[in-house]
Every structure is written in structure tokens, then in C-alpha cells.
Amino acid sequence: MVEKSDVRVVRCGGSKINLRPPIISTDSRFVLCASGDSVKVYSTRTEEWLHSLQGHTNQVTGIALNPANHLQVYSCSADGTVKLWDFIDGILIKTFIIGYRLFAIYVSEKHDGISLFTNILPENSDKCFQLVAVHLPKSAEQEVEAKELSAVSSRISPNPSCTAFGREGQYIAFARHLQLNVYFFRKQKTYSFSLKATDKKGAKNAFTCIACHPADDCIATGHEDGKIRLWRNFIHTKEYTYSTQHWHHNAVNTLCFTPEGTNLLSGGIESVLVQWQYGAGNRKEFLPRLGGSILHVSTSSDGQLFCTSHSDNKITVIESSFKVCGVIQGLVKGDAVFTDLMIDPRSKALVLNGKPGHLQFYSLLRDKHLYNLDIVQQEYIYEAGLDQFEVVKAAFDIKGYWLATVEERGQKSSDLEFVLKLWAYDERTQSFVLNTTITAAHTDRIISMCFSSSEETTMLVTTAEDGQFKAWCQGADDQSFWSCDFVGSYHNLTPTNCSFSADSSLLAVSFQEVITIWSPDTWELLTTLCQPPGVVRDLCFGQLSCSKYLIATTTRNLLCCWNLLTCALEWSTSVEVSKLQPDPLSENVAAFSYQSKHTDLFVFKPNEPRPLFTHKNVCSEKIHRAVFVPREELLNNCDESSQWLNRSQLYFLTQNMDLLTFSTATEEDRMLSSSKRLVIDDSIAVTPFYLLLGKHRQQQQKLNTPSHPALLHTPAHVLPAASVLCSMFVSSLLISNTGVREMESSEQEMNSEKEEEHSEEEMEACDSQQELRAQGSVDEVTPKLSKAQERELKRVRKTDFSWMAGLIDSKP
Amino acid sequence: MASFKPTKVQFLPKLGEKVTEETLYWKNYKSPVQIKEFGAITKIDFSPLPPHNYAVTASTRIHIYGPHSQEPIRSFTRFRDTAYGGRFRGDGKLLVAGSEEGLIRLFDISGRVALRQFKGHSKAVHMTSFLSDGFRVVSGSDDLSCRVWDVPSAVELSSLTEHTDYIRALAPSKLNPDLFVTGSYDHTVKVFDMRSGSSVMTMQHGHPVECVLLYPSEALLVSTGGRYVKVWDLLKGGQELVSLKNHHKTVTCACLSSVGNKLLTGSLDRHVKVYNSSYKVVHNFDCDASILSMAIAPDDEALAVGMTNGVLSVRHRRHQKDKEMLTSRRRRGPSYQVFVKGKNFVPRQDDFLVSKPVKQYLRKYDKQLKSFEVSKALDTALQTWTRTSKPDVTVVVIIELNRRGTLKNALAGRNEESLTKILNFLLKHIFDPRFSRPLLMVGDIVLDLYQQVFHQSPVVERLLQRLMEVLGREAELQQELLQVLGILDTLFTSLTPRKEALAAPPVAQESQLQAA
């Protein structure tokens, strides 16, 4: 299709940064983390995102510093390659193609050559991960195929923190379920130790993570029930010992020894970072309430900084004195996003579920997390399986002055608790302040809610499973608080969706198959619309010139459009629509349709049943959340297919929690041009001295490359004596006539001041210049030379190397 | 690192109580000052001049009190019989009063002896007043006549005998010196014009009129009598605007607040009611005895209420300053010795300020919750003081424990004493709609936990039996209420116009058709 080439689906920011442990660079200045299909580099001091290393074509699944060069980093990806980067400049140095999907990377400095150990998933066996040693061949080429694989173990845990290198790379320890294996490289043998599944007290002994002491023969293992075991003497299969320590009440997610091995850091779901003193029994320190549960801990090589990554897509940088000194926050993605994607009308930030019990504001423009708004305002208890309050619904009014939220608890049990809260925007503090809390807004779960769209009066409508919809108004008898204004129901059916028309003169509430139209002024039931079979799934009014249309989708694959002036069905088509999203700034409506395992997008105007734009196979998952984001500056695409993106941009969230968007050709052009402009800006800052030097070098390279090989490849017996050649060779390295000539024109201005000072030298050089001009210099300018150049020039001119030209000409 | 978020005690409004600006305004009075007079207080009048002294007519005396004095600053005692209706002139310098014997006396505020005496009424004069020009006095008497007197010459100018019963209410117009309104026990309110020498308007109140009152604009007239308060629109020729029946005994007095012209009425049922501009009761003052008279000072600074038992109760307005003083006294700083060091130190410009982390002060139960001591936290919340005076705090802790999934642990392993505490708390509050949900849960858990051991303690067993009885009664009540609700619903549906009901079926049919 033509449209496809013009409008592309683009992944936009906000990818996971907590998939694998972050790395701190040796100088403690940078934090690197795998994020989507790139590696992101952050500054530890300012917490700012510096740049990303892009090049992988699939999820980056592991990163490790190059032990041979601390300015380089290895990254492995599910696309089957390992790449070596210079992470300070963001340059790809090498690519090793391995050919299997890689899931983790472990590097040891003590192994000869460069060996990587990677978890791989061979294609033939599913769900079985192998630990493989890879020898990376030394080669000058950019892309190298690494075929030298040797399997260490064919069945290991898919969790990459269950594998670790031991002291000085002598052994590697890996655990799976209830078995701890230690592979000694020297003996080429695997010792395994196993625990019972449960003991009398019902402990769950499965391994969850492993860390090896850097200087001692000791392996620390974390277990599912929160125990930490320290294994010693495992060189002998029979005489091993272990000691147990228990503080965590739930699974230990990560363990890490400090570089000197004096302390052991552990973290789990409690979100408390625990520092155990090695060898001091039970002495420990705590750093509580860090945010989401701790997934990974890593330390810098000097032990001054710790880095924890959390389940709420966050990296915390902690000093060794247990003080938090930086937080790098990505787009928080909980287990699921319950709220719709929303746009804060004031800041134009994307608003959705954030940390548990919070709403997050995320700037899409800068791909940066702005802030979290605490909705639940309760201490969060980090405990697995605990039923917590979660924000399930949220809505903004049209001016961004009011925010309504619903928090819910007890989705699993029958005892449902929910609270409706209304927040007012406070100009002074620039954030939302709780205005009204309604504890028993309905007798059952709230299904949907929306604000009226008129500017004068704000009204909130909620629909609930108790068969009623309620309208809430501010200040029926008191000006500052919200209270119920109207309770409506229709034949005791369950209302599902509600929507206000563009001017708020009509309210549409769908009751299963029936759509009822109410007048919010008088609360009179105006009319009912119905198009059976199928329960109404989504409902929206047309905008602007199409505001007389009402569009609804049903569960029986029907997309209907009613004309509200005639109260008749205008048109309907058979499309399975999973999400209907109207654009508030134009007439367009976007419909995501899920059919035969992939999602298609249709954009249409309500007044005609023909789509303006279709995009087949947007992604392979069902899409339930989408939002139109108003653009900062309007695009002017003349192309019909991309015109719908002129005013606003469509973002959508897949079930894998990837935030995607559509980008147009013009937009990309604009971005490209802006990046080009940046390059030019860079060169302006460079000193004239650098310009001079830089050009010298370029030209030397250009000139020398042909002459030197010619000189070197000529058989020795043909060449004149070395003593003759030497001076000539050296002088040819210095500078050549042609080079100087090109130089002169460009450096004319720079040398103009020096002109007067070196007048007598110029006189000497005069004839040479004339000769040069005679040779066919194109430009009219009088070339001027610096003192040194002139001197060189003179010397060069003395030697005669006409024979050389002959040589060069004859050779190729 | 976020700090511990303390448990939030939610303020839950009680049913049927609405807090509005008006109630806040009227609540903002100090507790009343009580002054004992010799007999029933029939009239209170505030002087129009600052400092707004007020004249209290009781028994055979008229006392004048200063705004904050509890002792009379002046008193007029030269009455042979009961004095009635002491009222100030517009400039606050003269005072006129009637009496049981029919004499009307005129006093200078600074003097003691009556300046003038107006003789002519044959029976008691209950109401006297200056007309707005200040040179004439009008009086209403039990001899059915209403007379106008000239102050300089002390002669009767005219006598109006249109009422057929005692005249007990009188209100001169402030805008027109020739107009005044009278109310009589013959159930009528009459507006007299001295220029025509007769009544120009007559309203039927329907009950003996106790008090009449003109709004400052003089477009509205208020009359009270019987249990009714009626408001008349004079500009529409005396049309009844509204009739209020909020007291359950005779309404004896009414006055208007000077801020916003809110109507206040006092009644023999011992209540003073305050109405808003749409004549809804917004506030209520309770008094100890039947109210006979009432007056409110300019700017609503004080409300004086006179009662049948001779007690004058004066409420003064509470000012922001007083409040601040109260709070500032309470929030005194820490002790001098420990904390005063460097208190007044002003940092210089290039000083590096090291901010001290603000310590978070937590309640005791919060501290215990922070360290996951659930049982102790519940104990703290169930302390006698908390559970009696702040049951909401106790309930909030219970809710918090339930949210953390540790309510069962907290309730387990208790002895008889603490179990009695919990059960008593349940008995007291389980019907409060604000608390019933979490408390029912507590009851369930207690039953589950201690099922086996209840019979060991007679005290606990008795409490449980009581709880069961009370719950049974409550369930019955709820059922009855639901039945009533059902009856009401059917009544309402039969009453509503059938238009909507008709509107729905065609659509339903239509949908059936379409389905078919």
C-alpha cells in the first residue's frame, strides 16, 4: 500500500529499563542499562539520559563491561548478536554474530582471550536454556561470526541472576529449581548440590539468585522464602557446608557482593535494600521504601556506588553510605494499565497508572517522567499477594482543572472497596489537590466515567454495575465540594459507557444493547437508539462539524453511526473494533480492529462510511488503550493519507505495554534536518587551530594512501639506495605540493595578518607561487603560506622526484 | 526514599448535618453571658450609636447595659408598675417606655427622672416608639387605641382606634416619619399613615400578632403570631410572600441581622431560629427558658435574648483575634533552656545552609504500624480515651490493619479483658453507618477465632448474646425500612406523569422487531 510507506509505526520511548541489572562505569560517571533494543547511557550525577547505543534489532538482553577495556561494553540481544561498543562516544566497534537467541551475558576477565558466557535458547528445544561459552575471535573486521561455542550446561534456569562467575573466574555457579551447580573450569567438572523442596516448616527452598564472593570461596544464594544461604567448601561434593540467614519475608530477588567482598547486598519484594556484613553473622543495615520491589542490585568497581533497579521501571543510585543520590525513572508500567491513556490538558503530558496507587505524568516530547501524583495516599505494603488499592479509572475535565479518580481494592475477593476522588488543580503549588472523597459513590463497581465537555459548568457522570448512572456537580448547596446531582437508570440494565456530546448538550449512556440519550440540563430521557444484537462496547460523539453523529461499537463486530438529528442509523459496517478513539481537534475517529491475530487501524470521519486511512497489521496484539495527543506545532502534510496526523498524534499501548505511535514522512524529514543542523552547530565551536590541523590530517591521509603502498610494494632491487629514498620518503610524509595548493585558498583569511610580517620570505616564495598558478590552479586568489609551510615547500622543491611520478603511474 | 505515610483519619460527615457558610457564621458566637433580672424580660433594644448599649425592660425597671458589662451602667427605676417596651430614639439620646398603668415616660439617657410623661391611655401600654423624625412618639395600648404624641409639648396629636383587640406590636417606618405598622391580638396587621390619619393597609395574620418588623428597604414586612411567621410584600399591596412554621410554640419576637438581613425569630419553645434569604432555617440557638424578647446588635456583634424567668443571655461574636490567641497559647514553643540556642541567628549572605531533615512526628499507632506491630497498634487504638472520644480513629486503624491483611493476626491471642473491650466497642458502634462495614468484619473474625473458648468466660458470652440480639433487631429494622421504601417507590411511580413510561415501550418494541 502507498500509505504504508508514508506513515510508519514507531516505538516511542518509555521502554523497560529494569529488565537486566544496570552497570556503573569504572569511573562511576555513567550508568548503562538495557532498554528495549538499545542500551541507554545515563549520568549518575545529573540522572539525565545522555545517549543510547542503537544497533540491535531485538530486545537487548544483557550488558557487561569489557574486562580488557573499561571504556567498552558488550551487549547481547535476542537477535543473536553480541556487540561491542565504546559507550562514551556511542560508537559500535564490533558485532559478533552467534546465531541463537541470547538471553544473558557473563564475562570473566581471567579467561584467556575473550570469552563470553551466554544463556541461549536453541531453536529446536523450547523452554530449555543453555549456558554456553563463546570464544570471540580476534579479527579486524566489523562483523565477525563467532562459531566457537562450547556448552557448559544444557539445562539452566531462565532467570539470568541464577548464574554467576566465582572467584577470579575459576568456576561458574548456576542454579535451577532446587539444585546448585558449580562448574570448575580447571577440572572441567560440575559439582551439584540439591536441597529438599520443603522442610517441616514449609519453607520454599527454590533458588532465586546467586552471587559469588570476589575473593573467597563462598557462594551466596537467595531463596524463594527469603532465606540467604552462604555455601562454603563446595570444592568437595560431600563436605560442603552452608549457613542460613533470614530477614526477607519473601523471595530474595537479587544478591550482590561489594567489590572487596566486605558486604553482601540483597533486595526483594519488600523494597528494602539490606546490606549484610560478610563474616559478621547477622549484622546488617537497611534502606527502606525505595519504591517498587528491587529486581537487581549492582555495584561500581570501586564500591562507592550501588545501583538498584526496581519493578516500577526505576534505577536508584545509592552511595555506599546508604544515601540515595539519584533516581532514574522510566515510564512506569505496572502489571497492567487500568486507566485509559489520558492527556493532561495543561502540561500535555501522558497520564496513566504509575507506581502502585499513583498516577504518573510522562512528557512524551522529552521522553521523561515528570512526576507521580499520589492518589491512594496510604503506606504501600510490599507483600506478594496482598490486595492493594489501585487506581482503576481517571478522567480530566476539558480545561485540566479537575481530575476524577477511582481507586479500587478487592478485585479478587468478593469484598469490593472503592473510592471516588475529585482533585482540583492548585495554581500555586502547580499540582492537584484533593477536593472531595466519595466513599460510597455507587453500590457496585464503577465501570466508566466522563466529564462534560463544556467550558462553563463541569459535571462528572459515572456508570456502575449497580444499574445506575450518577451525575456529580460541584456545589449543589456548597460551592467547593462535589455532590450527586442526578441518579438515572434504564429498565434496571447495567450501564456500560457514557459520553458527552461536543457542546455538552447531550449525554449518551449505553445500557447493554440500548443507547439512551439524555439532556443534562433537565435530565430528561430524550431518545433511545438500538442496533441489536451485541452489547455496546464503545461509544463516542463526533467532533466539530460531525457533532451530530454518534458512533458506537458492539461486541458483535458492528460499527454503527447514528445521526442525532434524525435519530436514525446513518451507516453501519461489520468490523471488530477493540478501541474507538475520537480526535478532539478534528472530526477524525480512529478505530483499532483486531482480526486474525493482528491489529488494523482505520481512521474515518463519521459523516461517511469510507475510511480516510487504513494501516494493516499495526501490531500483533490487541489494542485497548489509545490516545490522540495534540501537536505542539501543526504539520502541514498535503498527502491525503497522512493529513489526519496534522493536528494530533496517535499513541497506543499494546498488551506488552509498549507505547507506539505513528510518524509521518514529513515529521521524520524535519527530525533529520534538525539533527543535521546540530552537526553544523558542532563545528562552529571548533577553534581555527583545530581546523588547520584537521585539514592537514585529512589531506595527508588522502595523499599518502596511494603513494605509500606503491613505494612499499615495489620490489627492493628496483628501488634506488635507501639513503636516497629516505629523505624523499620522509618529505613525502610531511606535505606535498598539491596539498599545499588546496590549503592556501582556504587559509587565505587566516594568514592575512601575517602577510606583512613575512614580506621578505614572500618575495622568495613568489616564483613558486607563480609556477603553481601556471600549473593550472583554478582560483584567482593569491595563495599565501605560513612560514613553516613555505620552508617545507622550499625543501620539497629542491628534491627532484619526477622518477617517482613515473613509478606511481606505472604501478596501478 | 519516600517517608512513611501515616494512616489518614477520614472525616466522615454525620448524616443530616450540613455545614454551610451560614451555619459557620452563626456558630461563631461565644457561649452566652447570663444576667439575672427581676422579672420576665419583655423588651430589649440596642442603641443605634456606638458603643451600642442596650436597654433591657424587665419588671418595673429599665436597665442599660454596656456592650461588655455585666452590671447595668444606668437604670431607670421610677416606675410604679411594670414597665414595657423601652426604646431608644434614632440618635440614642432619648428613651421612651410604656407601663402597666398606661403612662408613657420619656427619659434622657444621662438623667434619671422622666423628662416627659404622656397621659391618655386607659390601659397598659405595651409598645412605644419614636417616629423617625424624632419629635413624635407612637404608642400601642391594651385600650385598643394607638396614639401619637408630640415630644416637645407632650400633647396627644392623634388617636387611632381601628384595632379591635390589644395592640402588642409596633414598628415605625424609618424612611417615612408618618408611617408605622401595628399588630394586634385581633389577628390583623395594619399600616397607618399619619397624613391620612387612618390605616392604609390591613393584613390578616390569622393569629394574635406578637411582633411586627420592617425590612430596611421597607418593602417587606414580617409579622409573628401563633406558631407562624409571615412575610408580606408591601409593594404588592400586602400580599403574603411566605408563611413559616418552624417553631412549635408561639413566636414572640423577631429581629433582623444587620449583615445580610437574615431573619431571626425567638419563640416560647426556647429556640431562636435563623433563616437564610430563602427562608430556610440555617441555624438554631437553644435557650433555657421561653423567649420573650430578642435583639441583635449592629454588625451582629452581640445577640441578646430575654426570657420569661428573667434571665438575659447575651452572646458575643467570636473574633479571629480571639481564636488566634487561643491557638497561640496552646502552641507554645519548646522549653527555653533546650531550644533557644541560636534561635534568633540570621545567616549571612554567603553562609552555606545545611538543612536539618524535618523529623516526622507519628502517632503511637502509626509508629507501631510502621514497625509492623499489629497487635500493639490495635491495642493503642482501643485505649479508653481513643475509643470513647474518637471512635473514628479506632475504626481507621482497624481498616488499615485489614488493608494490610493482618487484622486476623491483630485480633488473635487476646485475653478476656481486651476481648471485652473489643466487643463493647462493637456493641456501641456497629450500627453507625460510617463504621458498620469494618466492624461487622471484626465481629466475624472474632467469632471465627474464639469459637471454641467463648463458653469459658461468662462475661464474653453475655456480651456476645447482647450483640446477637442487637444485630437481630437492627436487621428487622432494616427490613421494615426496605418495605417502606418499596411502598414509597410504587407510590411515586404511580404519581409521576406517564409520559416517560410511554416513551420507553415503543423503543423496546422497535428493538424486538429489529431483533426479529
PDB file of C-alpha atoms in Angstrom, chain A residues 474-627:
ATOM      1  CA  GLN A 474     -19.733  20.897  42.188  1.00  0.00           C
ATOM      2  CA  GLY A 475     -21.564  22.711  44.935  1.00  0.00           C
ATOM      3  CA  ALA A 476     -25.263  21.960  44.789  1.00  0.00           C
ATOM      4  CA  ASP A 477     -25.592  23.620  48.165  1.00  0.00           C
ATOM      5  CA  ASP A 478     -21.974  24.301  48.920  1.00  0.00           C
ATOM      6  CA  GLN A 479     -19.616  25.869  46.445  1.00  0.00           C
ATOM      7  CA  SER A 480     -16.433  23.966  46.955  1.00  0.00           C
ATOM      8  CA  PHE A 481     -17.375  20.307  47.145  1.00  0.00           C
ATOM      9  CA  TRP A 482     -18.913  17.828  44.776  1.00  0.00           C
ATOM     10  CA  SER A 483     -22.204  16.136  45.355  1.00  0.00           C
ATOM     11  CA  CYS A 484     -24.600  13.943  43.482  1.00  0.00           C
ATOM     12  CA  ASP A 485     -26.922  15.804  41.178  1.00  0.00           C
ATOM     13  CA  PHE A 486     -28.894  13.102  39.427  1.00  0.00           C
ATOM     14  CA  VAL A 487     -29.315   9.352  39.524  1.00  0.00           C
ATOM     15  CA  GLY A 488     -30.561   7.712  36.378  1.00  0.00           C
ATOM     16  CA  SER A 489     -31.332   4.183  35.332  1.00  0.00           C
ATOM     17  CA  TYR A 490     -32.995   2.450  32.436  1.00  0.00           C
ATOM     18  CA  HIS A 491     -35.037  -0.726  32.877  1.00  0.00           C
ATOM     19  CA  ASN A 492     -32.567  -1.851  35.518  1.00  0.00           C
ATOM     20  CA  LEU A 493     -29.974  -2.674  32.874  1.00  0.00           C
ATOM     21  CA  THR A 494     -26.285  -2.259  33.563  1.00  0.00           C
ATOM     22  CA  PRO A 495     -24.884   0.892  32.034  1.00  0.00           C
ATOM     23  CA  THR A 496     -21.564   0.405  30.297  1.00  0.00           C
ATOM     24  CA  ASN A 497     -20.363   3.584  28.665  1.00  0.00           C
ATOM     25  CA  CYS A 498     -21.136   7.229  28.861  1.00  0.00           C
ATOM     26  CA  SER A 499     -20.157  10.102  26.643  1.00  0.00           C
ATOM     27  CA  PHE A 500     -20.930  13.781  26.359  1.00  0.00           C
ATOM     28  CA  SER A 501     -21.500  15.486  23.043  1.00  0.00           C
ATOM     29  CA  ALA A 502     -19.059  18.171  21.950  1.00  0.00           C
ATOM     30  CA  ASP A 503     -21.148  21.005  23.382  1.00  0.00           C
ATOM     31  CA  SER A 504     -22.313  19.002  26.446  1.00  0.00           C
ATOM     32  CA  SER A 505     -25.921  19.418  25.492  1.00  0.00           C
ATOM     33  CA  LEU A 506     -26.408  15.667  25.234  1.00  0.00           C
ATOM     34  CA  LEU A 507     -25.325  12.750  27.307  1.00  0.00           C
ATOM     35  CA  ALA A 508     -25.269   9.281  25.809  1.00  0.00           C
ATOM     36  CA  VAL A 509     -25.312   6.326  28.185  1.00  0.00           C
ATOM     37  CA  SER A 510     -25.284   2.841  26.795  1.00  0.00           C
ATOM     38  CA  PHE A 511     -27.243   0.196  28.668  1.00  0.00           C
ATOM     39  CA  GLN A 512     -26.084  -3.093  27.196  1.00  0.00           C
ATOM     40  CA  GLU A 513     -27.729  -3.087  23.754  1.00  0.00           C
ATOM     41  CA  VAL A 514     -29.549   0.218  24.116  1.00  0.00           C
ATOM     42  CA  ILE A 515     -28.079   3.675  23.933  1.00  0.00           C
ATOM     43  CA  THR A 516     -30.042   6.317  25.816  1.00  0.00           C
ATOM     44  CA  ILE A 517     -29.685   9.992  25.087  1.00  0.00           C
ATOM     45  CA  TRP A 518     -30.300  12.379  27.987  1.00  0.00           C
ATOM     46  CA  SER A 519     -30.369  16.110  28.286  1.00  0.00           C
ATOM     47  CA  PRO A 520     -28.048  17.106  31.156  1.00  0.00           C
ATOM     48  CA  ASP A 521     -29.970  20.331  31.746  1.00  0.00           C
ATOM     49  CA  THR A 522     -33.329  18.825  32.536  1.00  0.00           C
ATOM     50  CA  TRP A 523     -32.336  15.174  32.970  1.00  0.00           C
ATOM     51  CA  GLU A 524     -34.968  14.142  30.545  1.00  0.00           C
ATOM     52  CA  LEU A 525     -34.636  10.956  28.554  1.00  0.00           C
ATOM     53  CA  LEU A 526     -34.702  12.264  25.003  1.00  0.00           C
ATOM     54  CA  THR A 527     -34.473   9.143  22.918  1.00  0.00           C
ATOM     55  CA  THR A 528     -33.101   5.647  22.761  1.00  0.00           C
ATOM     56  CA  LEU A 529     -31.116   4.069  19.993  1.00  0.00           C
ATOM     57  CA  CYS A 530     -30.607   0.389  19.472  1.00  0.00           C
ATOM     58  CA  GLN A 531     -28.914  -1.844  16.951  1.00  0.00           C
ATOM     59  CA  PRO A 532     -29.052  -5.409  18.191  1.00  0.00           C
ATOM     60  CA  PRO A 533     -27.554  -7.902  18.561  1.00  0.00           C
ATOM     61  CA  GLY A 534     -24.486  -7.218  20.615  1.00  0.00           C
ATOM     62  CA  VAL A 535     -23.751  -5.209  23.705  1.00  0.00           C
ATOM     63  CA  VAL A 536     -22.375  -1.730  23.128  1.00  0.00           C
ATOM     64  CA  ARG A 537     -18.665  -1.764  23.784  1.00  0.00           C
ATOM     65  CA  ASP A 538     -17.535   1.720  22.932  1.00  0.00           C
ATOM     66  CA  LEU A 539     -19.343   4.957  22.444  1.00  0.00           C
ATOM     67  CA  CYS A 540     -18.330   8.388  21.239  1.00  0.00           C
ATOM     68  CA  PHE A 541     -19.765  11.519  19.727  1.00  0.00           C
ATOM     69  CA  GLY A 542     -18.355  13.102  16.599  1.00  0.00           C
ATOM     70  CA  GLN A 543     -16.411  16.289  16.991  1.00  0.00           C
ATOM     71  CA  LEU A 544     -16.593  19.693  15.341  1.00  0.00           C
ATOM     72  CA  SER A 545     -18.613  19.557  12.136  1.00  0.00           C
ATOM     73  CA  CYS A 546     -19.597  15.958  12.756  1.00  0.00           C
ATOM     74  CA  SER A 547     -21.012  16.561  16.209  1.00  0.00           C
ATOM     75  CA  LYS A 548     -24.436  15.410  15.125  1.00  0.00           C
ATOM     76  CA  TYR A 549     -23.174  11.858  14.795  1.00  0.00           C
ATOM     77  CA  LEU A 550     -22.931   9.235  17.487  1.00  0.00           C
ATOM     78  CA  ILE A 551     -20.652   6.285  16.885  1.00  0.00           C
ATOM     79  CA  ALA A 552     -20.816   3.027  18.763  1.00  0.00           C
ATOM     80  CA  THR A 553     -19.183  -0.350  18.502  1.00  0.00           C
ATOM     81  CA  THR A 554     -20.777  -3.565  19.641  1.00  0.00           C
ATOM     82  CA  THR A 555     -19.441  -6.896  20.712  1.00  0.00           C
ATOM     83  CA  ARG A 556     -20.963  -8.486  17.626  1.00  0.00           C
ATOM     84  CA  ASN A 557     -18.488  -6.805  15.288  1.00  0.00           C
ATOM     85  CA  LEU A 558     -20.613  -3.873  14.329  1.00  0.00           C
ATOM     86  CA  LEU A 559     -19.606  -0.261  13.965  1.00  0.00           C
ATOM     87  CA  CYS A 560     -22.677   1.945  13.846  1.00  0.00           C
ATOM     88  CA  CYS A 561     -23.136   5.627  13.277  1.00  0.00           C
ATOM     89  CA  TRP A 562     -26.373   7.407  14.142  1.00  0.00           C
ATOM     90  CA  ASN A 563     -27.471  10.794  13.015  1.00  0.00           C
ATOM     91  CA  LEU A 564     -28.876  12.500  16.104  1.00  0.00           C
ATOM     92  CA  LEU A 565     -30.944  14.984  14.118  1.00  0.00           C
ATOM     93  CA  THR A 566     -32.998  12.259  12.530  1.00  0.00           C
ATOM     94  CA  CYS A 567     -32.403   9.701  15.285  1.00  0.00           C
ATOM     95  CA  ALA A 568     -31.774   7.159  12.580  1.00  0.00           C
ATOM     96  CA  LEU A 569     -28.922   4.893  11.719  1.00  0.00           C
ATOM     97  CA  GLU A 570     -26.710   6.639   9.179  1.00  0.00           C
ATOM     98  CA  TRP A 571     -24.487   3.729   8.344  1.00  0.00           C
ATOM     99  CA  SER A 572     -23.002   0.620   9.871  1.00  0.00           C
ATOM    100  CA  THR A 573     -20.251  -1.772   8.924  1.00  0.00           C
ATOM    101  CA  SER A 574     -19.154  -5.084  10.208  1.00  0.00           C
ATOM    102  CA  VAL A 575     -15.807  -4.542  11.859  1.00  0.00           C
ATOM    103  CA  GLU A 576     -14.471  -5.996  15.054  1.00  0.00           C
ATOM    104  CA  VAL A 577     -13.327  -2.860  16.878  1.00  0.00           C
ATOM    105  CA  SER A 578     -11.376  -3.166  20.070  1.00  0.00           C
ATOM    106  CA  LYS A 579     -10.820   0.539  20.647  1.00  0.00           C
ATOM    107  CA  LEU A 580     -12.550   3.589  19.309  1.00  0.00           C
ATOM    108  CA  GLN A 581     -10.758   6.879  19.823  1.00  0.00           C
ATOM    109  CA  PRO A 582     -12.037  10.249  18.611  1.00  0.00           C
ATOM    110  CA  ASP A 583      -9.599  13.053  17.949  1.00  0.00           C
ATOM    111  CA  PRO A 584     -10.653  16.093  19.999  1.00  0.00           C
ATOM    112  CA  LEU A 585      -9.115  18.518  17.500  1.00  0.00           C
ATOM    113  CA  SER A 586     -10.578  17.191  14.283  1.00  0.00           C
ATOM    114  CA  GLU A 587     -13.501  15.159  13.003  1.00  0.00           C
ATOM    115  CA  ASN A 588     -11.433  12.025  12.714  1.00  0.00           C
ATOM    116  CA  VAL A 589     -12.100   8.882  14.670  1.00  0.00           C
ATOM    117  CA  ALA A 590      -9.556   6.097  14.941  1.00  0.00           C
ATOM    118  CA  ALA A 591     -10.720   2.519  15.290  1.00  0.00           C
ATOM    119  CA  PHE A 592      -8.403  -0.348  16.131  1.00  0.00           C
ATOM    120  CA  SER A 593      -9.682  -3.613  14.857  1.00  0.00           C
ATOM    121  CA  TYR A 594      -8.340  -6.973  15.923  1.00  0.00           C
ATOM    122  CA  GLN A 595      -8.792  -9.698  13.401  1.00  0.00           C
ATOM    123  CA  SER A 596      -6.951 -12.934  12.830  1.00  0.00           C
ATOM    124  CA  LYS A 597      -4.106 -12.228  15.228  1.00  0.00           C
ATOM    125  CA  HIS A 598      -3.144  -8.784  14.121  1.00  0.00           C
ATOM    126  CA  THR A 599      -4.496  -5.323  14.656  1.00  0.00           C
ATOM    127  CA  ASP A 600      -5.518  -2.955  11.887  1.00  0.00           C
ATOM    128  CA  LEU A 601      -6.144   0.740  12.175  1.00  0.00           C
ATOM    129  CA  PHE A 602      -8.926   2.593  10.421  1.00  0.00           C
ATOM    130  CA  VAL A 603      -9.294   6.326  10.518  1.00  0.00           C
ATOM    131  CA  PHE A 604     -12.591   7.727   9.321  1.00  0.00           C
ATOM    132  CA  LYS A 605     -14.870  10.697   9.528  1.00  0.00           C
ATOM    133  CA  PRO A 606     -18.309   9.977  10.947  1.00  0.00           C
ATOM    134  CA  ASN A 607     -20.099  11.557   8.021  1.00  0.00           C
ATOM    135  CA  GLU A 608     -19.025   8.894   5.564  1.00  0.00           C
ATOM    136  CA  PRO A 609     -18.527   5.190   5.998  1.00  0.00           C
ATOM    137  CA  ARG A 610     -15.317   5.172   3.958  1.00  0.00           C
ATOM    138  CA  PRO A 611     -12.030   5.155   5.888  1.00  0.00           C
ATOM    139  CA  LEU A 612      -9.658   8.043   5.298  1.00  0.00           C
ATOM    140  CA  PHE A 613      -6.709   5.914   6.144  1.00  0.00           C
ATOM    141  CA  THR A 614      -6.069   2.276   6.839  1.00  0.00           C
ATOM    142  CA  HIS A 615      -2.982   0.662   8.215  1.00  0.00           C
ATOM    143  CA  LYS A 616      -2.899  -3.100   8.130  1.00  0.00           C
ATOM    144  CA  ASN A 617      -1.007  -5.078  10.703  1.00  0.00           C
ATOM    145  CA  VAL A 618      -0.128  -2.327  13.140  1.00  0.00           C
ATOM    146  CA  CYS A 619       0.968  -4.912  15.649  1.00  0.00           C
ATOM    147  CA  SER A 620       0.163  -8.451  16.562  1.00  0.00           C
ATOM    148  CA  GLU A 621      -1.603  -7.778  19.850  1.00  0.00           C
ATOM    149  CA  LYS A 622      -4.998  -6.450  20.703  1.00  0.00           C
ATOM    150  CA  ILE A 623      -5.056  -2.754  21.485  1.00  0.00           C
ATOM    151  CA  HIS A 624      -7.244  -1.413  24.258  1.00  0.00           C
ATOM    152  CA  ARG A 625      -5.622   1.900  25.048  1.00  0.00           C
ATOM    153  CA  ALA A 626      -5.015   4.725  22.626  1.00  0.00           C
ATOM    154  CA  VAL A 627      -4.971   8.473  22.770  1.00  0.00           C
TER     155      VAL A 627
END
